[in-house]
Coordinates of C-alpha atoms in Angstrom, one line a residue:
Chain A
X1 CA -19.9 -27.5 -21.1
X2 CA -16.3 -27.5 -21.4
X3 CA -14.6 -24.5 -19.5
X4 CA -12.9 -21.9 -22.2
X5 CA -8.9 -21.4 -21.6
X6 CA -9.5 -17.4 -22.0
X7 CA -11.6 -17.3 -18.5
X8 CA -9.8 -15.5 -15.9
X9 CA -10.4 -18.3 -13.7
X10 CA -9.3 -21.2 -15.8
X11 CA -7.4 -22.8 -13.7
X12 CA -9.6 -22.7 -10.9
X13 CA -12.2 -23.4 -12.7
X14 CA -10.5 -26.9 -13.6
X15 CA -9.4 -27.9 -10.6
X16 CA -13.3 -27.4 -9.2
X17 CA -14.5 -29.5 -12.2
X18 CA -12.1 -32.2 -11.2
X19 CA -13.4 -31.8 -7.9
X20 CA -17.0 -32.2 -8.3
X21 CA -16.8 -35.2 -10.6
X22 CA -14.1 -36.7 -7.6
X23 CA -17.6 -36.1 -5.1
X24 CA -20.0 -37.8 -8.0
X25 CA -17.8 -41.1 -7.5
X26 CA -17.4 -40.7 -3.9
X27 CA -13.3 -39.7 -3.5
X28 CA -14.1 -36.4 -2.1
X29 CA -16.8 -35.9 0.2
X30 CA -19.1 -32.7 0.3
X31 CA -16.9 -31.5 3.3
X32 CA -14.4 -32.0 1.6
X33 CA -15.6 -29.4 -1.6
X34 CA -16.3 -26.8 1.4
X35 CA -12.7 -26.9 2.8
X36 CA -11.1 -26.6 -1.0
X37 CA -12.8 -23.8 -1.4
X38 CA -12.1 -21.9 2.0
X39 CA -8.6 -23.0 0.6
X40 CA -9.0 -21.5 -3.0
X41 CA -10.0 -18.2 -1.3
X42 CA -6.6 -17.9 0.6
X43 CA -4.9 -19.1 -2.1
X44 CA -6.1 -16.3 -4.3
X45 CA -5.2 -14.0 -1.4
X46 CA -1.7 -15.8 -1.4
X47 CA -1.1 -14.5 -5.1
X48 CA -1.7 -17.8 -6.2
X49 CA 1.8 -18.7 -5.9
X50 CA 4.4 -20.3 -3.6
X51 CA 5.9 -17.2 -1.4
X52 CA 9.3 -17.4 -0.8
X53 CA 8.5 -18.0 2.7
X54 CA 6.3 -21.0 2.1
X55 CA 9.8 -22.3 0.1
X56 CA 12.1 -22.0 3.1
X57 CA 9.4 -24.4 4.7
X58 CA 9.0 -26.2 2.0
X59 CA 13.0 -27.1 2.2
X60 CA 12.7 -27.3 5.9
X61 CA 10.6 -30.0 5.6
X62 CA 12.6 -31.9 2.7
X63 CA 15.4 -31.3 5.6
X64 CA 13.0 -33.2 8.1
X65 CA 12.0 -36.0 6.2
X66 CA 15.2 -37.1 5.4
X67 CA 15.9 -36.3 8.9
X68 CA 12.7 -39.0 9.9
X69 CA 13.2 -43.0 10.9
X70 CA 10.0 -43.3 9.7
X71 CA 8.1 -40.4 7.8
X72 CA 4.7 -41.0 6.6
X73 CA 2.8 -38.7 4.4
X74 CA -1.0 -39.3 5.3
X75 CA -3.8 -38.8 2.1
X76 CA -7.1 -38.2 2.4
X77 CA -9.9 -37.7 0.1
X78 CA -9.1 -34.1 -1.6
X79 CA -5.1 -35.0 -2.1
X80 CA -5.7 -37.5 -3.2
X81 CA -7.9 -36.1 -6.2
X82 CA -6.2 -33.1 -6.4
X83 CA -2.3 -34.3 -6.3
X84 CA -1.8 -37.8 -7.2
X85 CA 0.5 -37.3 -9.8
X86 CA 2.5 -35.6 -6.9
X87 CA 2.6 -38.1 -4.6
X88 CA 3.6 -40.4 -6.8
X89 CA 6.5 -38.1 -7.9
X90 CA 7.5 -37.8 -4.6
X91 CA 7.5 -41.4 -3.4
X92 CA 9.4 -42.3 -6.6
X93 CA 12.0 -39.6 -5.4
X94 CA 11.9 -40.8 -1.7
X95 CA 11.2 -44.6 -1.4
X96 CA 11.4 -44.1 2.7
X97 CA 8.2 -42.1 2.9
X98 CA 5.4 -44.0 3.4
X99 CA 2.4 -42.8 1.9
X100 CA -1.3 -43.6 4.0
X101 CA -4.8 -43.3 3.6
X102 CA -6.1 -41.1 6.3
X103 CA -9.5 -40.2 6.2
X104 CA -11.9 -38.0 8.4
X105 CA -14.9 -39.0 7.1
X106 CA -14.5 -42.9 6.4
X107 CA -17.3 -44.1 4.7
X108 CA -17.4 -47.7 3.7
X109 CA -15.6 -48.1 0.7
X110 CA -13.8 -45.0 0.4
X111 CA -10.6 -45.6 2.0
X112 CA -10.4 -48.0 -1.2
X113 CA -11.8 -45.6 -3.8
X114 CA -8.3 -43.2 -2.4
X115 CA -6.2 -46.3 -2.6
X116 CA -7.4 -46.7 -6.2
X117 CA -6.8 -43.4 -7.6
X118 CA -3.4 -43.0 -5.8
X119 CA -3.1 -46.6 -7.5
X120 CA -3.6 -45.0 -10.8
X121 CA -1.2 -42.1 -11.0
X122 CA 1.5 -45.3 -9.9
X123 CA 1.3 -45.0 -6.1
X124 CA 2.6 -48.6 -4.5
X125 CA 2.7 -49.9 -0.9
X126 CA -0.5 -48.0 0.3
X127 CA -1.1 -48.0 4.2
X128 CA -3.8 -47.3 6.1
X129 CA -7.1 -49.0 3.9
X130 CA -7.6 -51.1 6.4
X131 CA -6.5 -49.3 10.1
X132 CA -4.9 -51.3 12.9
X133 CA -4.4 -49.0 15.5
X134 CA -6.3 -45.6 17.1
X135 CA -4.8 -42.4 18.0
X136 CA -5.9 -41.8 21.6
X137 CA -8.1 -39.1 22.0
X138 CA -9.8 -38.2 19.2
X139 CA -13.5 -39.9 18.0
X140 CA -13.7 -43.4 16.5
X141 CA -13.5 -43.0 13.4
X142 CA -11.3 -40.3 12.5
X143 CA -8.4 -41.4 15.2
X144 CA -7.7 -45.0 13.0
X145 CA -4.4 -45.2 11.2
X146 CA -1.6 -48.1 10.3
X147 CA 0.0 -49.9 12.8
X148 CA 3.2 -49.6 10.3
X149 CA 2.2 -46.2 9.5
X150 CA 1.3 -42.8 11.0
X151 CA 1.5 -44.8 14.2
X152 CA 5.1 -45.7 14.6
X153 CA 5.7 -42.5 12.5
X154 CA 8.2 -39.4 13.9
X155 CA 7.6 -37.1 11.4
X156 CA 4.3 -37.1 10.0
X157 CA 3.4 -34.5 6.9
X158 CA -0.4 -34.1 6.4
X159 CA -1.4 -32.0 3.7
X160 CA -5.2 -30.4 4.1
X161 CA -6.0 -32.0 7.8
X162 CA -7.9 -31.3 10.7
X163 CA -6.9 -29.4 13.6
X164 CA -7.7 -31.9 15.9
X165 CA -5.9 -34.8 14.2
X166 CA -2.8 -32.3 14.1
X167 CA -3.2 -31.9 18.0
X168 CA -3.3 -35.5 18.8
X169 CA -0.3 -36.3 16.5
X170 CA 1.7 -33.8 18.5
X171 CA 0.6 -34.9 21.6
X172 CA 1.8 -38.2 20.3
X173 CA 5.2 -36.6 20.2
X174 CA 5.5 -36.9 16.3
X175 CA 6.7 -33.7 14.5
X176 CA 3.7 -32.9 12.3
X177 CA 4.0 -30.9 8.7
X178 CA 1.2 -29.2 7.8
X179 CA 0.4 -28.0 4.4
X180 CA -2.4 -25.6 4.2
X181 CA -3.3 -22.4 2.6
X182 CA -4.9 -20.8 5.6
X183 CA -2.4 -19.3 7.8
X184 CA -5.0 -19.0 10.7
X185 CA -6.4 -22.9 10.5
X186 CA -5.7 -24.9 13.5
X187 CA -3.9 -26.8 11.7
X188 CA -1.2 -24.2 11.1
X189 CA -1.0 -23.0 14.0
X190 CA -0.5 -25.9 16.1
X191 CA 2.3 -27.8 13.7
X192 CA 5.6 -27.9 13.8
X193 CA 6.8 -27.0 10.2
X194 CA 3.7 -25.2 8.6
X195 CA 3.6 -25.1 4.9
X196 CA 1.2 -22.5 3.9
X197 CA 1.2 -23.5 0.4
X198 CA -1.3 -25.1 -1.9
X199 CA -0.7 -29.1 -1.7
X200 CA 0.5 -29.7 -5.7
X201 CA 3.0 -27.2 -5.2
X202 CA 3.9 -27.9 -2.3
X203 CA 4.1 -31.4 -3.0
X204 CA 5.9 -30.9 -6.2
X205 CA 8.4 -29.1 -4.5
X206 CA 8.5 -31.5 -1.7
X207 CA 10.0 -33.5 -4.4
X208 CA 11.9 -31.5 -6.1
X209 CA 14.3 -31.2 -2.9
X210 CA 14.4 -34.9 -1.3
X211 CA 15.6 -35.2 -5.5
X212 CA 18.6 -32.7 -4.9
X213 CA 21.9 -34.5 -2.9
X214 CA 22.1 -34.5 0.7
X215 CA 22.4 -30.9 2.0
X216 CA 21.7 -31.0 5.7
X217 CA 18.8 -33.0 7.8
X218 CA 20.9 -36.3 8.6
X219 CA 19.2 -38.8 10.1
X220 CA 17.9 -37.7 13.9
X221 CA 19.3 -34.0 13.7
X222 CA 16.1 -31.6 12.8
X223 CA 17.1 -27.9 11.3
X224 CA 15.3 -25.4 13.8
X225 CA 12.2 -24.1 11.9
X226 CA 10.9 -20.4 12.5
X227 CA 7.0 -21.2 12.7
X228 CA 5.8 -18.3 14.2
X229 CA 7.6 -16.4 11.4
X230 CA 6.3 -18.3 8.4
X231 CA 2.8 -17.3 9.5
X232 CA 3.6 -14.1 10.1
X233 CA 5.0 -14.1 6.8
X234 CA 2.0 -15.4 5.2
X235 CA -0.3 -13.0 6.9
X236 CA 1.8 -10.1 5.5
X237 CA 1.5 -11.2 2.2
X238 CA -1.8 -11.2 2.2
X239 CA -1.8 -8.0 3.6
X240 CA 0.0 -6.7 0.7
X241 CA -2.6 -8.1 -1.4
X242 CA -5.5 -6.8 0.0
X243 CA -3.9 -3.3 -0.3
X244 CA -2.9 -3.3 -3.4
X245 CA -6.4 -4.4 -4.3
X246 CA -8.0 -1.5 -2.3
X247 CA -6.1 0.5 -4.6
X248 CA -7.1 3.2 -7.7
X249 CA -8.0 0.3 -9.9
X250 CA -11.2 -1.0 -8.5
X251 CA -14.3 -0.9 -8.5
X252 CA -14.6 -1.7 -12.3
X253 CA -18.5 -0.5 -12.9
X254 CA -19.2 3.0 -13.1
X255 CA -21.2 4.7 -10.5
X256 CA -24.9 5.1 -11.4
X257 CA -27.0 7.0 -8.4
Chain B
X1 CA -22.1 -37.8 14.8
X2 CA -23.8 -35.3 16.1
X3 CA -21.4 -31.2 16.0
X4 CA -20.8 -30.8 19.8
X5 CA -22.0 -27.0 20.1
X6 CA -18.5 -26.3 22.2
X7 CA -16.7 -26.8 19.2
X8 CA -14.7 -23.4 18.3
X9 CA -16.3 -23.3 15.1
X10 CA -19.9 -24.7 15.9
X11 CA -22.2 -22.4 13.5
X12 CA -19.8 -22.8 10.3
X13 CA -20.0 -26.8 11.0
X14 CA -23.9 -26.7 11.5
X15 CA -24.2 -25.1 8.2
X16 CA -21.7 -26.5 6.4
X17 CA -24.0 -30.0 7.5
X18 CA -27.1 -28.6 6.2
X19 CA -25.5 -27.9 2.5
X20 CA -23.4 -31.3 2.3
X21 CA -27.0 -32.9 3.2
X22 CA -28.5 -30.5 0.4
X23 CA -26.1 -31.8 -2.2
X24 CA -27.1 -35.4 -1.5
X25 CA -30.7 -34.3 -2.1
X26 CA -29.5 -32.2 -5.2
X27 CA -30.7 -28.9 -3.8
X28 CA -26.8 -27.9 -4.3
X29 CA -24.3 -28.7 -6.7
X30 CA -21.1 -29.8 -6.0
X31 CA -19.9 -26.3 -7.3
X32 CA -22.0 -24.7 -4.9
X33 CA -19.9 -26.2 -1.9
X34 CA -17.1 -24.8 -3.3
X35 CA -18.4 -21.3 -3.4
X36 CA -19.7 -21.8 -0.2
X37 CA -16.3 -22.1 1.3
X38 CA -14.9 -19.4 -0.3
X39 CA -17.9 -17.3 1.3
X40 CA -16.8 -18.9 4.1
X41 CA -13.3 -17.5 4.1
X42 CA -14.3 -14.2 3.8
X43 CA -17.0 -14.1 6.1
X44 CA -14.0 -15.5 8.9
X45 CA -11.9 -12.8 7.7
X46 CA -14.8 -9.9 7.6
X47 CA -15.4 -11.2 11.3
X48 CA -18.4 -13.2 10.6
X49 CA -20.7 -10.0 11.2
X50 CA -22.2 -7.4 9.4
X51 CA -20.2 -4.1 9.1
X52 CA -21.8 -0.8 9.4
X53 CA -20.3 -0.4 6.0
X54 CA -22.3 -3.5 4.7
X55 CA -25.6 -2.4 7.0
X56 CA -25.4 1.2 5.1
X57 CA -25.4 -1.1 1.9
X58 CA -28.3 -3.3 2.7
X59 CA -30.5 -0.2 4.1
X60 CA -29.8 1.7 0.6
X61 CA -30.6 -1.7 -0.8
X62 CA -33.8 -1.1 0.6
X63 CA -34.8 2.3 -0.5
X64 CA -34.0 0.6 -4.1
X65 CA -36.1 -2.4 -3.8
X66 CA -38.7 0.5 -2.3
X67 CA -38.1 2.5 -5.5
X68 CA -38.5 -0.1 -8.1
X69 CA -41.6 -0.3 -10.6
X70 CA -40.8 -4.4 -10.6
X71 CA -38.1 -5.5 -7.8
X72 CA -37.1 -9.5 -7.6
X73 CA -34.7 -11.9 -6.3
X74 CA -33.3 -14.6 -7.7
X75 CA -32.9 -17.5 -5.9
X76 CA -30.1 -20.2 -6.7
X77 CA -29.7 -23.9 -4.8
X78 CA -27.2 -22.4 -2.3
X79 CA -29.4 -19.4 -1.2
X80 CA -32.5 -22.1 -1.1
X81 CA -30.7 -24.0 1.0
X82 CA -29.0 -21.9 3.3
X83 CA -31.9 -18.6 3.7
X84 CA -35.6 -20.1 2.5
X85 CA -36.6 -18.6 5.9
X86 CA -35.5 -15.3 5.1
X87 CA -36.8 -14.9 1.8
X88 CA -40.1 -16.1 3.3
X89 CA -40.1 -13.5 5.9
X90 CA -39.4 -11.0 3.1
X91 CA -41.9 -12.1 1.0
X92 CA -44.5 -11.9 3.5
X93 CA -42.7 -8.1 4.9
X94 CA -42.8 -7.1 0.9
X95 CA -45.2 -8.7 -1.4
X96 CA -43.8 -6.5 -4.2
X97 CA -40.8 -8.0 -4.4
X98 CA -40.9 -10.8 -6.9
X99 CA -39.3 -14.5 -6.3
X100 CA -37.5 -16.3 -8.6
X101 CA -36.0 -19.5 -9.0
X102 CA -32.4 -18.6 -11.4
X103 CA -29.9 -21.7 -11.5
X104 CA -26.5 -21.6 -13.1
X105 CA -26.1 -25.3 -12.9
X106 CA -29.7 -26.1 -14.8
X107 CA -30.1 -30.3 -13.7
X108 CA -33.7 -31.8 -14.5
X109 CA -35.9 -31.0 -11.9
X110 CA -33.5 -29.2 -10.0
X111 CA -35.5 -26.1 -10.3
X112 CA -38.8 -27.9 -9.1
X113 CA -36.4 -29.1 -6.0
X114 CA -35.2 -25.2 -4.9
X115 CA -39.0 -24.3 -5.3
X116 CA -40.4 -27.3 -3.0
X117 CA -37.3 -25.9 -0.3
X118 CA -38.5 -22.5 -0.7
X119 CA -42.3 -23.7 -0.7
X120 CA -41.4 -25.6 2.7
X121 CA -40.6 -22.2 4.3
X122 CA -43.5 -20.7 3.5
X123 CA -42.5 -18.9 -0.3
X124 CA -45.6 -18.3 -2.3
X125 CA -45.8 -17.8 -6.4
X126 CA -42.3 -18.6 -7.3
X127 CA -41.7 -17.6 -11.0
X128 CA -38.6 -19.0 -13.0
X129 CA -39.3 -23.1 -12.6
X130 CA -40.1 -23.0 -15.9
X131 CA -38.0 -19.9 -17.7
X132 CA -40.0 -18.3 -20.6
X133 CA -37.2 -16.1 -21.9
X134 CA -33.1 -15.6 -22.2
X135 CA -31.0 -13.1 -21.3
X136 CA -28.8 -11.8 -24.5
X137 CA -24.9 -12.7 -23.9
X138 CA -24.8 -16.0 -21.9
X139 CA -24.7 -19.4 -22.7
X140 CA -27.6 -21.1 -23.1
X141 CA -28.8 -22.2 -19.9
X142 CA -27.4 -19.6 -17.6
X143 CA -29.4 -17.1 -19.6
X144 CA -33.1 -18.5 -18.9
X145 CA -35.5 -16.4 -17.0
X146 CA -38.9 -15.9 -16.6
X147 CA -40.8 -13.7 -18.6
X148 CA -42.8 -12.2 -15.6
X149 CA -40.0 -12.1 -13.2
X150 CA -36.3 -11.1 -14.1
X151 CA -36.7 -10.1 -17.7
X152 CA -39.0 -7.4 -16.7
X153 CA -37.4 -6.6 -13.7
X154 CA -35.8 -2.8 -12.6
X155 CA -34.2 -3.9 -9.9
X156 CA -32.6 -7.3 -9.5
X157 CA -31.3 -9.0 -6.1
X158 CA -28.8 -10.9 -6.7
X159 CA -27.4 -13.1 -3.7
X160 CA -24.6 -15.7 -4.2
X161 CA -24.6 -14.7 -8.1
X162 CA -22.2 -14.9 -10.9
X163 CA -20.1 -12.6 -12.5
X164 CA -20.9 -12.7 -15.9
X165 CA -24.5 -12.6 -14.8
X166 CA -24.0 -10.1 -12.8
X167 CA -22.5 -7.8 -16.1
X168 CA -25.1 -9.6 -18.3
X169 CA -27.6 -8.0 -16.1
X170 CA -26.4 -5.1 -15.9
X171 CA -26.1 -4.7 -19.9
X172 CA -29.8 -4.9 -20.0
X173 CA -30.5 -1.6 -17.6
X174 CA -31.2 -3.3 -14.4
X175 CA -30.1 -1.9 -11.4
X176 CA -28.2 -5.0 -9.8
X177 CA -27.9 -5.4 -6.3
X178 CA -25.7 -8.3 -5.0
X179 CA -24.9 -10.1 -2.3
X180 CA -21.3 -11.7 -1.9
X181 CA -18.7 -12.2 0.6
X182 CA -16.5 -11.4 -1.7
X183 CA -15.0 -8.0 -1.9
X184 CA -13.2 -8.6 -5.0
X185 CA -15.4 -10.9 -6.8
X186 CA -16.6 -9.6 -10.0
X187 CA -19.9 -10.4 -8.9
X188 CA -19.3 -7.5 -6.0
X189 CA -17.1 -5.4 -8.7
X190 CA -19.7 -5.4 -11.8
X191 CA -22.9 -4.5 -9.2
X192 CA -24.5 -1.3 -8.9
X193 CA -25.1 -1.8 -5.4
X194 CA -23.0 -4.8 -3.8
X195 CA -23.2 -5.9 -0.4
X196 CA -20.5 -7.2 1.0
X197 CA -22.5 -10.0 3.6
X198 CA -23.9 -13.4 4.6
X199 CA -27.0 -14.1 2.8
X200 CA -28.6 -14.9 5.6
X201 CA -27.5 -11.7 7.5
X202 CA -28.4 -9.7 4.7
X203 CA -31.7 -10.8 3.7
X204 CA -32.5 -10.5 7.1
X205 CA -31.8 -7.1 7.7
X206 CA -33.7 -6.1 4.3
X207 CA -36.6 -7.9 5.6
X208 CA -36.1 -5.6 8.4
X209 CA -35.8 -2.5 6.7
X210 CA -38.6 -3.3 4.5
X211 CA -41.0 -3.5 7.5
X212 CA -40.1 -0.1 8.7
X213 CA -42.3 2.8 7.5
X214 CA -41.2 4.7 4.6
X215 CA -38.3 6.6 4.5
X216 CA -36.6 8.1 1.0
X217 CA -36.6 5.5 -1.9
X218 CA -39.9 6.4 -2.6
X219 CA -40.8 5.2 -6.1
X220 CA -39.0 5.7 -9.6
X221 CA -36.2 7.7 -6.8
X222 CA -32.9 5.5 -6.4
X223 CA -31.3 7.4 -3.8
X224 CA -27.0 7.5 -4.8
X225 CA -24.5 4.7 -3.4
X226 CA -21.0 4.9 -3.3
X227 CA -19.8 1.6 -4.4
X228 CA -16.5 2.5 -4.7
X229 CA -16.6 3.4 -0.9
X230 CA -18.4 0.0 0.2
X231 CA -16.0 -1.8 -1.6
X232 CA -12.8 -0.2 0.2
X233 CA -14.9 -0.5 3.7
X234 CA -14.8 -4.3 3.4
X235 CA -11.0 -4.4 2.1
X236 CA -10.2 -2.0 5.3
X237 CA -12.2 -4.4 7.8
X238 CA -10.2 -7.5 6.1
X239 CA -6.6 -5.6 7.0
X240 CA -7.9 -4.6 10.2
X241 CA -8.2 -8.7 11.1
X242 CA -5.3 -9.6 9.6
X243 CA -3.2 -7.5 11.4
X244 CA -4.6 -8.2 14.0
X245 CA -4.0 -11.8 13.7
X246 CA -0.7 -11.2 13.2
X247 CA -0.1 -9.8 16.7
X248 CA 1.4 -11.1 19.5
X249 CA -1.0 -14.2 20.2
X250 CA 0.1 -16.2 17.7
X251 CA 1.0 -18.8 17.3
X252 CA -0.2 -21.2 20.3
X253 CA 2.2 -24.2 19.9
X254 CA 5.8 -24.2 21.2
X255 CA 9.0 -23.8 19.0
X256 CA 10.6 -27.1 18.5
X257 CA 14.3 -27.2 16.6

């Protein structure tokens, strides 16, 4: 049944449609549907839109990348569905950033079903379908990555990961850049630039800044980022939110004893 | 590989397992995942335990199911999958309650597949596998219901239901109660009685209170519920965490420039 445009959740609604098919052909994995929709929840909590907060970061990453020798921007299964056309943007924008398939859960074949779709919205140069190296410390599978990839990376930016993966980056002494809409994941709270931002807009505006002329971030010198103050920010926003929506307004039923 | 029971987040992982293994066996659709981690969100941010507000909710909830000429529940592929044993244990604690099968994704044989998972645990004469009537106002297969069950029905419990269900519902003169995470779904916002909790928590302590003796909601006598009040509890407990997470032990990872 097609989803009408007059539904107060049309756009959500959309984006979940895309999803489930993307799990009927195997690009997203049933994990994977969980996690967008813990995402969708702070995202509604968010306002649904980028805070001016999650811009500063947003531009303090642009900063970093340019910044990088080697920055990688790592895919998995959900970006991939959700923000090809982004990634394609942005690696049209910024040749230098490589773009790799990253996945947690890496069934056979799937790495290549990601490959393919990035393929499709014009992606080129594709790392990481078949992994040469491991990250040490983390469990088979999810620690393999490119040898000319994530691996020699410095700045890494990994939109929608795990906490763990994030950890072992670090401890690899890369600079990791989140992007994910819960301010509290482990993921955010243990990068060094966290966007707390949903990935096509942050993406997008990813892009929209490495387009702009140089303005800072030269090669090897990294503009300071406040992280402990972008999540504070976020969790006051959300604050704000819930308030107002405690307010006179609601609850929309009448009361019947 | 198996969830290592130290991991922070070991009961979320162990259930978010069982419903990715219930989507390959069709029990849950795709959209059901998603929902589920919205639910999940909340749940994190209500402090993944029931709030006196929401334990006031589910003991009214009682004296209504108690008060009801024909009480049921309806029972969808997420609340199959994630509480058979509870709706067992309160079929078994209150025969009177009425048990049926209502799918908002309506896939052959789906229905036969939530009434084998509630059969397994134990759920005896399960009406709406085979829907003998439709609810006015909804499209075509989100309106089927069983003639014995729901359509007759005073009192409806809902868990993990949709909005325009929900309203739908409620247009007919039933009392509604729901169960959703959500504070600010419209699920939770159209209800005449919504309780803000886990399905599994909440089902469980209706059981409970089903198995006590009598106490008020004697029959045909719906004592009052503030849902206004219930509402602004769960917003209030959501602030409380937030700010608290906003304190001083965050985040955990160093500044780096």
């Amino acid at each position: 049944m097609p989803i009408s445009p007059r539904h107060p959740r049309y756009r959500s609604l959309v984006v979940r449609a895309r999803l489930a098919d993307a799990t009927r052909s195997g690009l997203v994995v049933p994990e994977g549907l969980i996690a967008h929709g813990r995402g969708e929840t702070f995202d509604y909590l968010l306002g649904e839109r980028t805070s001016p907060s999650a811009r500063r970061a947003e531009r303090a990453a642009a900063a970093w990348v340019r910044a990088a020798a080697r920055p990688v921007l790592s895919i998995n299964g959900n970006v991939a569905a959700l923000a090809s056309a982004e990634v394609a943007r942005l690696q049209s924008t910024y040749p230098a950033l490589g773009v790799e398939v990253n996945l947690f859960h890496r069934v056979p074949g799937r790495a290549e079903r990601v490959r393919d779709e990035l393929r499709a919205a014009g992606v080129t140069d594709i790392l990481g379908v078949r992994p040469t190296a491991r990250i040490p410390g983390l469990p088979s599978d999810r620690a393999r990555v490119d040898r000319r990839g994530i691996w020699v990376a410095d700045v890494c930016v990994v939109p929608l990961e795990d906490g763990d993966r994030t950890a072992a980056l670090r401890a690899l002494g890369k600079r990791v850049i989140s992007i994910d809409l819960n301010p509290l994941s482990r993921t955010t709270l243990t990068a060094d630039l966290p966007i707390v931002d949903e990935v096509t807009r942050a993406l997008g505006h990813l892009a929209d800044d490495l387009a702009r002329p140089l303005r800072g971030g030269r090669p090897g010198r990294f503009p300071p980022f406040d992280r402990a103050r972008a999540i504070a920010d976020a969790l006051a926003t959300i604050d704000r939110r819930i308030k107002r929506a405690a307010g006179p307004r609601w609850p929309t039923a009448g009361s019947r004893g």
